[in-house]
PDB file of C-alpha atoms and ligand atoms in Angstrom:
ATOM      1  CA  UNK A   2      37.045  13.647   3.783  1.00  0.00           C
ATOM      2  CA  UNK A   3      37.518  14.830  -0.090  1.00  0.00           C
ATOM      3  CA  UNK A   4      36.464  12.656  -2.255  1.00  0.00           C
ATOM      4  CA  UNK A   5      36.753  12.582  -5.931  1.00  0.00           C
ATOM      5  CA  UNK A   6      33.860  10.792  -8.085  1.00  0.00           C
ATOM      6  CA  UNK A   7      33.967   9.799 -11.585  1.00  0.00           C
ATOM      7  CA  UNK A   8      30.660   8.669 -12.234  1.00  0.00           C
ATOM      8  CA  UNK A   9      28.400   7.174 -15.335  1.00  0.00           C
ATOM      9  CA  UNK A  10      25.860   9.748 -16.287  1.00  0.00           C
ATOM     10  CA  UNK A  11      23.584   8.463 -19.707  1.00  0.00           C
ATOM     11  CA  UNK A  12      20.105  10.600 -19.649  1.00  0.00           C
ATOM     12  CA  UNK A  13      18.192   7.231 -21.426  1.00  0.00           C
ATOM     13  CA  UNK A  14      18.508   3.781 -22.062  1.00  0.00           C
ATOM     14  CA  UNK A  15      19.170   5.242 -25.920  1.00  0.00           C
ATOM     15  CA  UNK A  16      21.384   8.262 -24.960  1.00  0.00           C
ATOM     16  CA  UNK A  17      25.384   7.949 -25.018  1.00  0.00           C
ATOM     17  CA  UNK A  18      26.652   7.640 -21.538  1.00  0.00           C
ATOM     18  CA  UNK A  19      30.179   8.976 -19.761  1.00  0.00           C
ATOM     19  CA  UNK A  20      32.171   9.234 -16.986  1.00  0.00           C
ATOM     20  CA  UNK A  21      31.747  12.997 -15.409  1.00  0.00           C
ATOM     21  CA  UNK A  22      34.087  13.929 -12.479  1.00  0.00           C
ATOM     22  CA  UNK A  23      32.469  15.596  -9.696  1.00  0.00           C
ATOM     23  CA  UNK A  24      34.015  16.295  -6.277  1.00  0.00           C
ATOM     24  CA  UNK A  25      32.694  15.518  -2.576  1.00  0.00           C
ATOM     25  CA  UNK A  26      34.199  17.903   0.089  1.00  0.00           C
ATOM     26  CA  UNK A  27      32.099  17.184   2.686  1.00  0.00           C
ATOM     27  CA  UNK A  28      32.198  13.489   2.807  1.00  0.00           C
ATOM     28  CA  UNK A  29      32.505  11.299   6.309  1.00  0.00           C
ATOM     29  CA  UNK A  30      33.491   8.125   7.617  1.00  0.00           C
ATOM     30  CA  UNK A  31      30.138   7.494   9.356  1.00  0.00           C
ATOM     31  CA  UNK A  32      28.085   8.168   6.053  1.00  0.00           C
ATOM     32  CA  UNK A  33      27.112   5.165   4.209  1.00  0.00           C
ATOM     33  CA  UNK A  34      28.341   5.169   0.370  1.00  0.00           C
ATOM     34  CA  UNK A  35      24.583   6.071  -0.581  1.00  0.00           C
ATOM     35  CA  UNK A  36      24.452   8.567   1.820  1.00  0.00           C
ATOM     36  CA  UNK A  37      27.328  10.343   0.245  1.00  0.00           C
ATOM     37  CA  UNK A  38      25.756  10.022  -2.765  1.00  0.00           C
ATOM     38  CA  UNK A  39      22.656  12.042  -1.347  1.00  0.00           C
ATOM     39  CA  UNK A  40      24.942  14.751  -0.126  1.00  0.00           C
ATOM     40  CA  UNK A  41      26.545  15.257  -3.544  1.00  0.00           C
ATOM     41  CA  UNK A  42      22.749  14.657  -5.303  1.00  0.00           C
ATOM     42  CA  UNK A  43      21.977  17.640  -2.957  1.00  0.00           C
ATOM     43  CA  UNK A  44      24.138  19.736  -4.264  1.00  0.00           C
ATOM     44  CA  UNK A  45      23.780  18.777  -7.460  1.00  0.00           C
ATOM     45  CA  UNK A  46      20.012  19.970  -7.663  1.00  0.00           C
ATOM     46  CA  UNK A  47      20.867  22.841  -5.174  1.00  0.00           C
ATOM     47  CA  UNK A  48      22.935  23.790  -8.685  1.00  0.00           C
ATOM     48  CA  UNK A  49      20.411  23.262 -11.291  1.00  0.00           C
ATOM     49  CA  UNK A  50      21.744  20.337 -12.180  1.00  0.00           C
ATOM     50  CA  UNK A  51      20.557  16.643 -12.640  1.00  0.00           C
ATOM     51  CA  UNK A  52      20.914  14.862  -9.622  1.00  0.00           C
ATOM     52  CA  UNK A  53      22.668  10.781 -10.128  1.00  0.00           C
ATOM     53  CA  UNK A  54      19.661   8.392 -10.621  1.00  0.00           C
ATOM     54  CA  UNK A  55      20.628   5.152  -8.327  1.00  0.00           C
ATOM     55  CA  UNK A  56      18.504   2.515  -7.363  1.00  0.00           C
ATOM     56  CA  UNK A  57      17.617   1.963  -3.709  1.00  0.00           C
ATOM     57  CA  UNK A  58      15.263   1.168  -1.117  1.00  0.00           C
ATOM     58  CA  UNK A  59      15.046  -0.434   1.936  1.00  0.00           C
ATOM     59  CA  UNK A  60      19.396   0.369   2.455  1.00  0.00           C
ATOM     60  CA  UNK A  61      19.713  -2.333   4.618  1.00  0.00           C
ATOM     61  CA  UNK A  62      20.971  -5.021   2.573  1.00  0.00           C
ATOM     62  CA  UNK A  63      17.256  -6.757   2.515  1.00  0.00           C
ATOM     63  CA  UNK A  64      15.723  -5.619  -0.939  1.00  0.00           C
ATOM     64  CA  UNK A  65      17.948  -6.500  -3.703  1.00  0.00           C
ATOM     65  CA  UNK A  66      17.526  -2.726  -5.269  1.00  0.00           C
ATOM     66  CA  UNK A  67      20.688  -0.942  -4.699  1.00  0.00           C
ATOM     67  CA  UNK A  68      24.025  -1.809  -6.484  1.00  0.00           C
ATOM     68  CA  UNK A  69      26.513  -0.723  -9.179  1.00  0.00           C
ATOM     69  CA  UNK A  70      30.592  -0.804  -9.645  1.00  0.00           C
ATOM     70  CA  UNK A  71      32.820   0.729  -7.489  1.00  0.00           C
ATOM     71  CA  UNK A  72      35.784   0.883  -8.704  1.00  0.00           C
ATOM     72  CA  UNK A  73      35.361  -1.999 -11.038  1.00  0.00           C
ATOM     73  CA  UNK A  74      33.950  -4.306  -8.322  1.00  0.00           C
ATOM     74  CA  UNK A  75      30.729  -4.758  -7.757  1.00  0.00           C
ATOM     75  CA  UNK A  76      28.788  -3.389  -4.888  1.00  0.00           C
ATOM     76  CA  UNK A  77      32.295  -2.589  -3.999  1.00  0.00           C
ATOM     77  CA  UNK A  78      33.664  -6.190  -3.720  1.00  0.00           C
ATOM     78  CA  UNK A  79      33.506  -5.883  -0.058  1.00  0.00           C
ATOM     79  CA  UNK A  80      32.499  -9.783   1.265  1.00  0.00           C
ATOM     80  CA  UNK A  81      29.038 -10.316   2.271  1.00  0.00           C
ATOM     81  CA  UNK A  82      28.148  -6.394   1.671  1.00  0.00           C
ATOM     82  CA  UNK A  83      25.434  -4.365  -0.379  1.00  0.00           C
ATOM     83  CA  UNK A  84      25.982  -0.922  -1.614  1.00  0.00           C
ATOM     84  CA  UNK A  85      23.973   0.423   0.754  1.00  0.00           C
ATOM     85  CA  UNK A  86      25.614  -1.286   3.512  1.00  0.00           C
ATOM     86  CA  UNK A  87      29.104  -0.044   2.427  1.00  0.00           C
ATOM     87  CA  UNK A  88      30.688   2.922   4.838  1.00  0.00           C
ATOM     88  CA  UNK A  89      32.703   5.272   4.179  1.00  0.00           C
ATOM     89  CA  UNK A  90      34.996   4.391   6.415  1.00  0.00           C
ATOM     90  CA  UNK A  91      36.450   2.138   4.123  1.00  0.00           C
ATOM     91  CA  UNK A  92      37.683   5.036   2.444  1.00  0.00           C
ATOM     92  CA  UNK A  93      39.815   7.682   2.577  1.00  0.00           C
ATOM     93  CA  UNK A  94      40.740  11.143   2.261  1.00  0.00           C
ATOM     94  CA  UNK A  95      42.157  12.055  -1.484  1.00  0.00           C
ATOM     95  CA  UNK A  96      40.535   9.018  -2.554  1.00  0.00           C
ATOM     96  CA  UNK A  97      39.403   8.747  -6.702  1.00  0.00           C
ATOM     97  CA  UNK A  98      36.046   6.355  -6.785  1.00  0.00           C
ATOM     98  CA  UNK A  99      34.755   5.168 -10.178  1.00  0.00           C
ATOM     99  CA  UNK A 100      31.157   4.453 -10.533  1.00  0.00           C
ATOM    100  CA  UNK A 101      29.482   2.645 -13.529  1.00  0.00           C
ATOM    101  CA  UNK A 102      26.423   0.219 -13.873  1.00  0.00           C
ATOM    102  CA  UNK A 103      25.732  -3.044 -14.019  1.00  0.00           C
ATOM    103  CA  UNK A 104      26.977  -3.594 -17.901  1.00  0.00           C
ATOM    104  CA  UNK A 105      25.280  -6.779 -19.055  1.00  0.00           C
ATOM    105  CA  UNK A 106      22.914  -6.855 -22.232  1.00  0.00           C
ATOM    106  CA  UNK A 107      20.466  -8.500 -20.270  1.00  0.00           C
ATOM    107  CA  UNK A 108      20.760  -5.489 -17.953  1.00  0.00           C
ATOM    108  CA  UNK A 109      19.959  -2.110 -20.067  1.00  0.00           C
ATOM    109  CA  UNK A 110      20.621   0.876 -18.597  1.00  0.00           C
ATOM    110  CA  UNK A 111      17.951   3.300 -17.764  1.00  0.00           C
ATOM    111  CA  UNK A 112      19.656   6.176 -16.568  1.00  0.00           C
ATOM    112  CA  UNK A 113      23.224   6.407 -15.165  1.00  0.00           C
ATOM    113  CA  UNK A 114      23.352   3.912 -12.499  1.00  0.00           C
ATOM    114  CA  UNK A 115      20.039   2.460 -12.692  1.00  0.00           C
ATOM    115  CA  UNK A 116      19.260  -0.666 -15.003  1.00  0.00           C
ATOM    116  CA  UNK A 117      16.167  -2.509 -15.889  1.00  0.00           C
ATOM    117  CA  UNK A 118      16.649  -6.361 -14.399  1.00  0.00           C
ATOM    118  CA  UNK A 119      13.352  -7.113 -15.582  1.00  0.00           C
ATOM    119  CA  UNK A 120      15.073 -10.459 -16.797  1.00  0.00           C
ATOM    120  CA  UNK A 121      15.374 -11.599 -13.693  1.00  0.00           C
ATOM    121  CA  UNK A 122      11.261 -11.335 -12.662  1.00  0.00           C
ATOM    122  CA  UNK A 123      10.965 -12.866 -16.158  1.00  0.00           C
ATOM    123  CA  UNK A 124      13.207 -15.653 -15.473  1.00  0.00           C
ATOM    124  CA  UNK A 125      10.819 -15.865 -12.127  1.00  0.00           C
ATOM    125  CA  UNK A 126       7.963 -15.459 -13.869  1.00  0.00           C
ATOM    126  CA  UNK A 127       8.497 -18.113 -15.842  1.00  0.00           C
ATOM    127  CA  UNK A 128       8.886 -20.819 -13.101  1.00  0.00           C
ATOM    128  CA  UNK A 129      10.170 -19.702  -9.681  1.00  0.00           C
ATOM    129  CA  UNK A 130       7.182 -20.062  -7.697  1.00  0.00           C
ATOM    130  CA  UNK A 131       5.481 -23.549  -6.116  1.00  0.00           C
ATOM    131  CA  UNK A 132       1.847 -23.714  -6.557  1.00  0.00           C
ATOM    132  CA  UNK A 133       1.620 -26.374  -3.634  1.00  0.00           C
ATOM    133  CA  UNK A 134      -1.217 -25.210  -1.257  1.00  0.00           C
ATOM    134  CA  UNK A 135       0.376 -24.507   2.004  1.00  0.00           C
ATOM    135  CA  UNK A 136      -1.961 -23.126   3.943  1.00  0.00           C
ATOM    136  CA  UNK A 137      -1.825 -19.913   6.695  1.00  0.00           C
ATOM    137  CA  UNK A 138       0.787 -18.920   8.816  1.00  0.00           C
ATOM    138  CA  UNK A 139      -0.933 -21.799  11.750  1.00  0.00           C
ATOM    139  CA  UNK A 140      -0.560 -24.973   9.101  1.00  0.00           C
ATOM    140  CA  UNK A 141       3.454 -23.901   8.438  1.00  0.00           C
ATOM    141  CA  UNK A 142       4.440 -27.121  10.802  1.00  0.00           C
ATOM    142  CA  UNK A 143       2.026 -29.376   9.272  1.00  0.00           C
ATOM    143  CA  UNK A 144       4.823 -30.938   6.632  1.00  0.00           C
ATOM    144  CA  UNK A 145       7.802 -31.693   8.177  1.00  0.00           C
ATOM    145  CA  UNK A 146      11.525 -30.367   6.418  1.00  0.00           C
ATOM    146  CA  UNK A 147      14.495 -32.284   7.014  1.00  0.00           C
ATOM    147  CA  UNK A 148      17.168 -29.736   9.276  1.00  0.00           C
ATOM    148  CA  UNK A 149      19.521 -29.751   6.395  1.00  0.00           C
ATOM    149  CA  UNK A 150      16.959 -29.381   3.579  1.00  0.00           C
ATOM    150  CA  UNK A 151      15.653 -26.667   5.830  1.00  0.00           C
ATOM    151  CA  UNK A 152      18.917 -24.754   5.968  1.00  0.00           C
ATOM    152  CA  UNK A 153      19.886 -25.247   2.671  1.00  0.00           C
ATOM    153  CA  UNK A 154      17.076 -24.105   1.044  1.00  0.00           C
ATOM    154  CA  UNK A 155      17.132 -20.717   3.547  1.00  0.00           C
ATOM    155  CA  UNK A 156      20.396 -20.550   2.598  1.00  0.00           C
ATOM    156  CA  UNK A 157      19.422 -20.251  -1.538  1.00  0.00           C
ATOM    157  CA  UNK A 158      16.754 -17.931  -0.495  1.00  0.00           C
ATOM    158  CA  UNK A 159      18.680 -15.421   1.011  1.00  0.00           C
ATOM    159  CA  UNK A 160      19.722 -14.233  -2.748  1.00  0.00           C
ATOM    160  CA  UNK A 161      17.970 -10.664  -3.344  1.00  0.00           C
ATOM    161  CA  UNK A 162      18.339 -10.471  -6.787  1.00  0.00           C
ATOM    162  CA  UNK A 163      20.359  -7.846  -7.029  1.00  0.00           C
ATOM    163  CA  UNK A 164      22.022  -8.834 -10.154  1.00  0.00           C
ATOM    164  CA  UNK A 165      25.856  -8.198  -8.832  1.00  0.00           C
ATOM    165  CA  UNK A 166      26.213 -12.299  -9.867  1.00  0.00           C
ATOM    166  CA  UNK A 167      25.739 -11.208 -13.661  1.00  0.00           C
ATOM    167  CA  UNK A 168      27.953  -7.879 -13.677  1.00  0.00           C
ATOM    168  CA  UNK A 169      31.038  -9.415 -12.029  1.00  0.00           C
ATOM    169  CA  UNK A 170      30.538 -12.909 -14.671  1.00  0.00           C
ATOM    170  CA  UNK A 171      32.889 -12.173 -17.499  1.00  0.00           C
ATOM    171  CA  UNK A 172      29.774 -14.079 -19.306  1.00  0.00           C
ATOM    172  CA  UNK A 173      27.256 -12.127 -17.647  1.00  0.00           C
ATOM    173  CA  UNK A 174      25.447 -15.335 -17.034  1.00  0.00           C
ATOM    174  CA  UNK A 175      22.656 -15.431 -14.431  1.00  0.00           C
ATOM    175  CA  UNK A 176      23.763 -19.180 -13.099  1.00  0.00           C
ATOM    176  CA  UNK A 177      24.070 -17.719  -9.428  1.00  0.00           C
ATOM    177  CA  UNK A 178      20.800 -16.232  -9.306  1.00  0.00           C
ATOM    178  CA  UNK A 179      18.769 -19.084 -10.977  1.00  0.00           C
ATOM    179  CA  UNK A 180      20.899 -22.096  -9.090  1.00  0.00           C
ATOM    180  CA  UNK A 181      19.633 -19.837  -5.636  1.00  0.00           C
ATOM    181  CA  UNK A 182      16.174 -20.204  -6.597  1.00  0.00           C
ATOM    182  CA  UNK A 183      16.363 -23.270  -8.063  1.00  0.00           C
ATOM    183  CA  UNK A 184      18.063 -24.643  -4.949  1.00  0.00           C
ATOM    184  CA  UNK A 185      15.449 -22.888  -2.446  1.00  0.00           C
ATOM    185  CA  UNK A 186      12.241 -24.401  -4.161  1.00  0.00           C
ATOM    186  CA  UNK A 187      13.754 -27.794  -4.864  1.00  0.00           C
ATOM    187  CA  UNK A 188      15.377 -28.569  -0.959  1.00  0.00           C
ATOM    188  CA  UNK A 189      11.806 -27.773   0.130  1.00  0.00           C
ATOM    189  CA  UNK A 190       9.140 -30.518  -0.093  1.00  0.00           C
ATOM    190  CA  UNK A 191       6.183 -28.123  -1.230  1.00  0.00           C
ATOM    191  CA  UNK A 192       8.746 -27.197  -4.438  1.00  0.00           C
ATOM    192  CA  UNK A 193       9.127 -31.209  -5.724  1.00  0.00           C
ATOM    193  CA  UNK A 194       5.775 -31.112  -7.568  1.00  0.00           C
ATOM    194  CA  UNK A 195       7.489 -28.600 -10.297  1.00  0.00           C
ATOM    195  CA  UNK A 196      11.062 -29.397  -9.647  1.00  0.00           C
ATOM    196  CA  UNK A 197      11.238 -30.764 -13.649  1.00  0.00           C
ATOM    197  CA  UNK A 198       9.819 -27.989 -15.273  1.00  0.00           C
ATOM    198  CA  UNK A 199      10.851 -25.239 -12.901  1.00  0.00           C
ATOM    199  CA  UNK A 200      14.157 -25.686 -13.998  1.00  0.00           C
ATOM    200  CA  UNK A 201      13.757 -26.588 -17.797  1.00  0.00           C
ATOM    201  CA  UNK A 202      11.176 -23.062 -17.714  1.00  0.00           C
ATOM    202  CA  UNK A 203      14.114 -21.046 -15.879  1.00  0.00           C
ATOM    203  CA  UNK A 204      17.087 -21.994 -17.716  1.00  0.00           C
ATOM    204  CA  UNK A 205      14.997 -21.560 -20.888  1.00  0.00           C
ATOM    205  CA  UNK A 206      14.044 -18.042 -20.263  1.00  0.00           C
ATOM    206  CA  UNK A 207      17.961 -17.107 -18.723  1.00  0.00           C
ATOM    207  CA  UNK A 208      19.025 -17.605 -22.305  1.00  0.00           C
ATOM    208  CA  UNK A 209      15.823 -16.609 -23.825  1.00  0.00           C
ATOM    209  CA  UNK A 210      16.918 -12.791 -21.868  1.00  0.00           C
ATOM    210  CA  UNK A 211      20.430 -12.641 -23.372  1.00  0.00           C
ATOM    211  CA  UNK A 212      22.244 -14.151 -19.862  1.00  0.00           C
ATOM    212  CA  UNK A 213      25.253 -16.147 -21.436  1.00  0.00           C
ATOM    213  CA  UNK A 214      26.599 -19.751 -20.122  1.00  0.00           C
ATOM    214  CA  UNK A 215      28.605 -20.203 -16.657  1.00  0.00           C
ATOM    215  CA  UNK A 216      32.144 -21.200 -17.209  1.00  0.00           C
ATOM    216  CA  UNK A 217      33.057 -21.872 -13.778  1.00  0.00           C
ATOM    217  CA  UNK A 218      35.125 -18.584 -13.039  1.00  0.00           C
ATOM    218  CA  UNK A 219      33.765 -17.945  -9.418  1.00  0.00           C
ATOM    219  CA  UNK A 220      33.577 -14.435  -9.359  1.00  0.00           C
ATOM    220  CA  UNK A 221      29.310 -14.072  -9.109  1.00  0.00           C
ATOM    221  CA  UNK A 222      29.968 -15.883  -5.417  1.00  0.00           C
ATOM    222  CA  UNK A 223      32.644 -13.516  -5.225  1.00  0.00           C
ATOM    223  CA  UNK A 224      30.882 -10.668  -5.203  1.00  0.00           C
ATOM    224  CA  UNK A 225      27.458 -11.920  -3.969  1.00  0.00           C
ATOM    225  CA  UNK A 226      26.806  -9.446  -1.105  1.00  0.00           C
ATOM    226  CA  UNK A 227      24.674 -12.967   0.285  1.00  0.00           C
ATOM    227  CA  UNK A 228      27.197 -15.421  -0.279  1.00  0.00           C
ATOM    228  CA  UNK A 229      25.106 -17.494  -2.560  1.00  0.00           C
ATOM    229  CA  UNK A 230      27.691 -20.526  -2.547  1.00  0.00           C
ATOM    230  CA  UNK A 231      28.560 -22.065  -6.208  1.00  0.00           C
ATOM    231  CA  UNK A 232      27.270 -25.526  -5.080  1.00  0.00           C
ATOM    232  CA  UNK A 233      23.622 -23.878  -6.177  1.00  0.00           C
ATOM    233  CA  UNK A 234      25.044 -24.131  -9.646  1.00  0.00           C
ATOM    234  CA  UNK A 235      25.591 -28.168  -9.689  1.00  0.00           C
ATOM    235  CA  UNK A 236      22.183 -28.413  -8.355  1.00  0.00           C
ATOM    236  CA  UNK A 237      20.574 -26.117 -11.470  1.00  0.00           C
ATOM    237  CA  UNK A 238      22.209 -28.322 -13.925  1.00  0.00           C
ATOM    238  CA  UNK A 239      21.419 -31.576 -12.003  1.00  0.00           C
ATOM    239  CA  UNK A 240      17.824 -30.816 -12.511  1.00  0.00           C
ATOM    240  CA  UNK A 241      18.083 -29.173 -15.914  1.00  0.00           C
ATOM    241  CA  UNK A 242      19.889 -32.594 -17.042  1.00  0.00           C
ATOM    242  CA  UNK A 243      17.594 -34.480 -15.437  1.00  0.00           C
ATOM    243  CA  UNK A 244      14.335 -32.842 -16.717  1.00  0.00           C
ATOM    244  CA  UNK A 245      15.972 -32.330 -19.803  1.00  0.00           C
ATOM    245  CA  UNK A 246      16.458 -36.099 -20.615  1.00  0.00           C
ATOM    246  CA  UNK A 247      13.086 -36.955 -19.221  1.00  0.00           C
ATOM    247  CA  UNK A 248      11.400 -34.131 -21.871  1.00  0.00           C
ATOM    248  CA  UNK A 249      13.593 -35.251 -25.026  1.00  0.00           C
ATOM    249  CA  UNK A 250      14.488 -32.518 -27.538  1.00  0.00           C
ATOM    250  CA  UNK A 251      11.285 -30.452 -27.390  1.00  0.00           C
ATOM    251  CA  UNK A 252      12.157 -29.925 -23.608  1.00  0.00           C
ATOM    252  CA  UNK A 253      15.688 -29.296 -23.483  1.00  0.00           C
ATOM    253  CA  UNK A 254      15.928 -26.197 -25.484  1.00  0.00           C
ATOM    254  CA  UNK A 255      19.041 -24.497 -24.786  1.00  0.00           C
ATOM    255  CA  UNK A 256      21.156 -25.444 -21.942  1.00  0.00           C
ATOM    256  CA  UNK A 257      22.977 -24.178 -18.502  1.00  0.00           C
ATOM    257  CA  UNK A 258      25.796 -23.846 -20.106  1.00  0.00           C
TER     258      UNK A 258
HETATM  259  S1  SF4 B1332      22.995 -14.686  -6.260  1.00  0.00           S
HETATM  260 FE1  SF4 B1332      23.890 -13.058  -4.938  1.00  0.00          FE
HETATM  261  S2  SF4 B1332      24.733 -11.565  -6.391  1.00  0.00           S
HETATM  262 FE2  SF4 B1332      23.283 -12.848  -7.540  1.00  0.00          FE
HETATM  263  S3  SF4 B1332      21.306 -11.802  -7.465  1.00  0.00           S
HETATM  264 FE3  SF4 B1332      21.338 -13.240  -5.712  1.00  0.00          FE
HETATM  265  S4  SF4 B1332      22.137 -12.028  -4.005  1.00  0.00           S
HETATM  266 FE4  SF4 B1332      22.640 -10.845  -5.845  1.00  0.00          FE
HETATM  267  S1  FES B1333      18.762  -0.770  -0.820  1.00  0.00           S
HETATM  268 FE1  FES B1333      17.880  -2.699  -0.263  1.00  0.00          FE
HETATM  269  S2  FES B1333      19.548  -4.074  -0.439  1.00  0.00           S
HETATM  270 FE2  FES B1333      20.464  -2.118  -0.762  1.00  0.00          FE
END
């Protein structure tokens, strides 16, 4: 299969970036879209030239590293699907594929298709965590979670932070990301202790990073390759409000928007 790429190339995070065409002859249906990536990087170096810096790792949809826009949408807009789960089967021969990254101030670019979401372990940092003692592996029994807390809160932790939430939000807010953590921690018994704060910290740091309000427009669930449901948001701004009116005006700095 030919293929023709236009893809972002910008050597730094200061550098001015554009689209350079390059051409794939020797693409095929049962490559994966990073693995026709590799072949053209290949090529690329077997040239002299600078190969495309993309971020992966584990490239099977676990890790949260890989992603960018294909053709606008990101990690493709294929439902329930990371970049480096995408074949190329779902293209086809002639076809033109644009590739850009993540655009979001929040997200800088660091070179062509890579960009630093330090935000997001910031936004962690700052209160995504319990501190609840629970114990090894043997005492994981030894407090009892309601089925339904149980599978909602797996459900909110199946985000991987990949950031594809942020590029597809006109706002580029982070509400998907921080309602999936917020909503993991908080169904969970160990996470009530630091429910409050948790999500007055989070939503503080979101806008500290540059991550503008949610509006509503539905496309972070969209395009989340986990199918972090929208419901995650509600719960954020339950326990922002509620925290928030609990802390008075020093606490609610801000706002989810
Ligand atoms: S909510 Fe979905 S799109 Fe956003 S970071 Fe998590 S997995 Fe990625
Ligand atoms: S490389 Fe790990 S999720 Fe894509």
């Amino acid at each position: 299969m030919k293929l023709t790429l236009h893809v972002w190339r910008q050597k730094n995070a200061g550098a001015r970036g554009g689209l350079v065409r390059y051409e794939v002859p020797n693409a095929n249906e049962h490559m994966s879209f990073l693995e026709m990536l590799d072949v053209l990087n290949e090529a690329l170096i077997e040239k002299g030239e600078d190969p495309i810096a993309f971020d992966h790792d584990c490239r099977e949809g676990i890790c949260g590293m890989c992603g960018f826009m294909i053709n606008g949408k990101a990690h493709g807009g294929f439902k329930g699907t990371t970049v480096c789960q995408l074949h190329m089967r779902h293209f086809k021969d002639g076809d033109v594929i644009y590739l850009e990254p993540w655009r979001a101030k929040a997200f800088p670019v660091v070179k062509d298709l890579v960009v630093d979401r330090g935000s997001f372990d910031r936004i962690i940092a700052a209160g995504g965590f319990i501190t609840a003692p629970t114990g090894g592996a043997q005492d994981a029994n030894t407090i009892a979670v309601p089925k339904q807390a149980a599978d909602l809160a797996m459900d909110a932790a199946a985000c991987i932070g990949c950031g594809a939430c942020v590029a597809a939000c006109p706002n580029a807010a982070a509400a998907l990301f921080v309602g999936a953590k917020i909503s993991h921690l908080g169904h969970l018994p160990q996470g009530q202790a630091e429910r409050d704060r948790r999500a007055l910290a989070m939503v503080r740091q979101m806008n500290v990073e540059g991550f503008a309000n949610c509006t509503n427009i539905g496309e972070c669930e969209a395009v989340c390759p986990k199918q972090i449901p929208l419901e995650v948001i509600a719960r954020t701004n339950g326990d922002y409000l509620k925290a928030a009116v609990g802390a008075g005006p020093e606490g609610a700095a801000g706002g989810t928007g």
